[in-house]
Rosetta silent file (secondary structure, phi, psi, omega in degrees, C-alpha in Angstrom):
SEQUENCE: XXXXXXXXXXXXXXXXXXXXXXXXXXXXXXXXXXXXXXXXXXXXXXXXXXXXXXXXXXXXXXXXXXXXXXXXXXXXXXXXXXXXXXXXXXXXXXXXXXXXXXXXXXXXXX
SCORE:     score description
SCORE:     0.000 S_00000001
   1 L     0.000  151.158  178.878  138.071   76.357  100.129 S_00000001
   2 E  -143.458  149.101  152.316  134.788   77.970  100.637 S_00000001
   3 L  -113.526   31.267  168.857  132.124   77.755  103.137 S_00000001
   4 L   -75.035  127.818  155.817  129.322   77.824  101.016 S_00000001
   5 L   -27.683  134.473 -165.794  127.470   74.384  100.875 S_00000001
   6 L   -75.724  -44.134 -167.115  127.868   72.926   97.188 S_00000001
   7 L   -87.351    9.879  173.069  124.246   72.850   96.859 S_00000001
   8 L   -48.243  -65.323 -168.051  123.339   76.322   97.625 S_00000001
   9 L  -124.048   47.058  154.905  123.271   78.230   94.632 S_00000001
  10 L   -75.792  -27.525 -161.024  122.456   75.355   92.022 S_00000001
  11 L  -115.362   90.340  156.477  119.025   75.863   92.304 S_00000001
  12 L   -27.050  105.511 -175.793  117.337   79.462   91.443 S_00000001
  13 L   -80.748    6.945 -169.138  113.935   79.672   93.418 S_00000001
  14 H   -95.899  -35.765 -162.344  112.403   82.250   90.959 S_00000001
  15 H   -62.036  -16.906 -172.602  112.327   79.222   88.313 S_00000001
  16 H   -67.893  -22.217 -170.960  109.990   77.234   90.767 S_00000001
  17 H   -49.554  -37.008  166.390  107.419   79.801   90.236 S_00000001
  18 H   -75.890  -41.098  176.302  107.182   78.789   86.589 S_00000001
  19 H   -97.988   -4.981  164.439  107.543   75.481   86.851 S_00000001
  20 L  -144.683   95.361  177.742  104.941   74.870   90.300 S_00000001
  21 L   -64.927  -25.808 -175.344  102.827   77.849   90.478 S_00000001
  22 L   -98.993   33.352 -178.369  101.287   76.280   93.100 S_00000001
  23 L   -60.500 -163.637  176.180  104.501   75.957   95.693 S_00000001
  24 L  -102.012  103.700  165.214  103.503   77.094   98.907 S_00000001
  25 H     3.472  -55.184 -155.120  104.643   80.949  100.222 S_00000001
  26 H   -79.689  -29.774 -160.452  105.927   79.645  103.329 S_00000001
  27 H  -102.453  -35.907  158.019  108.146   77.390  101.486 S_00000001
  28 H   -21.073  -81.818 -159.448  108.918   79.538   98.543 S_00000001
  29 H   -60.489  -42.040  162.094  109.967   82.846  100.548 S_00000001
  30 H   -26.432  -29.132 -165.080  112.048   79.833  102.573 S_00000001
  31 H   -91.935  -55.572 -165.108  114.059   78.861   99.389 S_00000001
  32 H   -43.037  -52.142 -174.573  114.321   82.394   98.243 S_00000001
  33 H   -81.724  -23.396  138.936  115.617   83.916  101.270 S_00000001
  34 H   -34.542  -67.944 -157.252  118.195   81.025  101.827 S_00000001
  35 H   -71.792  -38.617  178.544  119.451   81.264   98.127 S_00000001
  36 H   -64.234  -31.097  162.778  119.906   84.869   98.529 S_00000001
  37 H   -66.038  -38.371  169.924  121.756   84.687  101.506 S_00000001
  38 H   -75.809   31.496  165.870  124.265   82.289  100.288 S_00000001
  39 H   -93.148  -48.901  178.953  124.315   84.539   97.269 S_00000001
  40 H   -75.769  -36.386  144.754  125.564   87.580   99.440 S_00000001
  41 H   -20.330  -70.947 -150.442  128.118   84.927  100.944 S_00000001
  42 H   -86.656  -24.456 -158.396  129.764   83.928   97.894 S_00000001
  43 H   -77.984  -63.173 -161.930  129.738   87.669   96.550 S_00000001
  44 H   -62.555  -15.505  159.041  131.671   89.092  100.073 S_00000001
  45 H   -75.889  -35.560 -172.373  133.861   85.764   99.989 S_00000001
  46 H   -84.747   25.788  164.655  135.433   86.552   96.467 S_00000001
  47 H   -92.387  -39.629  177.287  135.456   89.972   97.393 S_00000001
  48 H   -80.362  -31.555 -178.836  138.062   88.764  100.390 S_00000001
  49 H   -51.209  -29.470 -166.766  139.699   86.266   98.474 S_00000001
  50 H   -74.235  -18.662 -176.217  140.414   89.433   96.023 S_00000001
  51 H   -91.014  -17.030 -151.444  142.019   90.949   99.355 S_00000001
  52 L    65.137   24.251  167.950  143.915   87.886   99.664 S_00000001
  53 L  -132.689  152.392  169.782  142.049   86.794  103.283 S_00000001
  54 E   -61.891 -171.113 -177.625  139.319   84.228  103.948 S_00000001
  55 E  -142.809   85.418 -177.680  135.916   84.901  104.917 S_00000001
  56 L   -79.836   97.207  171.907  135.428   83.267  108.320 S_00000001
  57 L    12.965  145.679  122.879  132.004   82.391  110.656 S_00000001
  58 L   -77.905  -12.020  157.251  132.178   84.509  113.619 S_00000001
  59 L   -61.506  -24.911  166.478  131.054   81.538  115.502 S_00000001
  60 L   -96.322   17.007  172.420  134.951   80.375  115.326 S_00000001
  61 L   -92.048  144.397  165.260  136.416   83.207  116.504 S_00000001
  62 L   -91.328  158.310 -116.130  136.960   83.978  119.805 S_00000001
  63 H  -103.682  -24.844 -178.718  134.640   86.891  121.427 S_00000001
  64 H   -85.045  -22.299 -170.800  138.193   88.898  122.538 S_00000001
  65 H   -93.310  -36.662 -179.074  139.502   88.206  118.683 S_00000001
  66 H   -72.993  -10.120  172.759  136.406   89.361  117.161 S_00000001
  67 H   -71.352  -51.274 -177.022  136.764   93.031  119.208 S_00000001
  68 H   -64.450  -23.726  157.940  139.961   93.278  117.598 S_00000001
  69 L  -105.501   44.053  171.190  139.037   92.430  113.802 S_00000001
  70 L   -82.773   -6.216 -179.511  135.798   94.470  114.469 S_00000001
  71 L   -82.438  -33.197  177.707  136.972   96.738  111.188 S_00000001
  72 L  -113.269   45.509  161.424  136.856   93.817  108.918 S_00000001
  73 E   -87.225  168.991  175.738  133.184   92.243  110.102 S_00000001
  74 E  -166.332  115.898  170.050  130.644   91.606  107.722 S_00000001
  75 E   -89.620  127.567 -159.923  127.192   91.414  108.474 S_00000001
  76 E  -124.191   95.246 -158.997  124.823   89.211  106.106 S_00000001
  77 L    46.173 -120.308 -166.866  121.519   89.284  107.838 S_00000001
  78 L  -107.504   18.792  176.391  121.546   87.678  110.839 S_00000001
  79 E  -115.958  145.506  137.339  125.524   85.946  110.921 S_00000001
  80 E   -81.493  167.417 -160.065  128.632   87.500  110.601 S_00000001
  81 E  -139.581  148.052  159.989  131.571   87.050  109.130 S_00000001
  82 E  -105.639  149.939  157.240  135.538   88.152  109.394 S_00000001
  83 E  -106.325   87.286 -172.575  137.932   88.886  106.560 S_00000001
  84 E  -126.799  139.089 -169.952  141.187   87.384  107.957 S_00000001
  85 L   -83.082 -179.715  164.714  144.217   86.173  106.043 S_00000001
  86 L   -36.143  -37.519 -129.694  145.894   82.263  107.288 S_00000001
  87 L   -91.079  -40.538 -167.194  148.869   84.312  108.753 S_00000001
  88 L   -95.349    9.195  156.858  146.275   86.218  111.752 S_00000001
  89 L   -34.433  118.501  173.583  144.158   83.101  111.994 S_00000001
  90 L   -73.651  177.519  172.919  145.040   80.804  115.095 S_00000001
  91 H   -80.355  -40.118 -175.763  145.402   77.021  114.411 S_00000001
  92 H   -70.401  -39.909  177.056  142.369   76.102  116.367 S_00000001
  93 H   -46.496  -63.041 -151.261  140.568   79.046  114.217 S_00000001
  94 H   -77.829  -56.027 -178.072  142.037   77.524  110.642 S_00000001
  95 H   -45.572  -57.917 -176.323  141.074   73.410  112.188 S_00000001
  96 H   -48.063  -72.032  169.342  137.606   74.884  112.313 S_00000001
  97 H   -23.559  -48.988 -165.677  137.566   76.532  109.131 S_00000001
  98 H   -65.047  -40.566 -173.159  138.898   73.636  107.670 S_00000001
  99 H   -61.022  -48.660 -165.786  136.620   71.227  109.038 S_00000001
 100 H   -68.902  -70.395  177.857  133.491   73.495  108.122 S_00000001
 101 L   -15.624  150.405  172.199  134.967   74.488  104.820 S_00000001
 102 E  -119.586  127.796  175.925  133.919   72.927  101.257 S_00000001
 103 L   -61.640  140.252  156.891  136.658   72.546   98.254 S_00000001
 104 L   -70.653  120.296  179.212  136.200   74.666   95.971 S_00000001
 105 H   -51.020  -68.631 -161.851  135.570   72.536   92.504 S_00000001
 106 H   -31.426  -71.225  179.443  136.646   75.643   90.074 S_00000001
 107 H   -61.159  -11.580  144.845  140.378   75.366   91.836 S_00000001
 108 H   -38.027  -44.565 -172.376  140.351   72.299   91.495 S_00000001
 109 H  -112.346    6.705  150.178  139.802   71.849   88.277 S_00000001
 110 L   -68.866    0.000    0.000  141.849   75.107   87.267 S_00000001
């Protein structure tokens, strides 16, 4: 599972430059800075998957759980994130995740 959007990093924004010279700035630097963040996402999720823990919102954590997993935040601009395995997850934590989550195709199709 991941909770990058499937359609995030399909699309490269540097190619529109070449192919509509004439986007707009405003909409541009929009695309850009969006692909790059879910770029820094996907890098710092497989870096926790490589730890063996997920890489969870801090919006579904609760504000007493994130002072206690303040050693494994990770800040990506302006959201954060935890690196928490299943096992310290609560079940109302892991129903969110779940809900929010996206499968990941690659295990799938491994």
């Amino acid at each position: 599972m991941t909770i990058i959007p499937e359609n995030a990093l399909k699309l490269d924004p540097q190619q529109l430059l070449y192919n509509f010279p004439g986007i707009h700035p405003i909409k541009y630097t929009k695309l850009s800075s969006e692909y790059h963040h879910w770029r820094a996402v996907a890098a710092a999720e497989k870096t926790a998957r490589i730890f063996g823990r997920l890489l969870v919102p801090c919006t579904m954590i609760h504000w007493e759980r994130k002072l206690k997993f303040e050693d494994r935040r990770i800040q990506i601009g302006k959201n954060a994130y935890f690196a928490l395995s299943r096992e310290e997850m609560t079940s109302i934590e892991f129903k969110k995740y779940s809900a929010a989550a996206y499968e990941d195709k690659e295990k799938i199709m491994a």
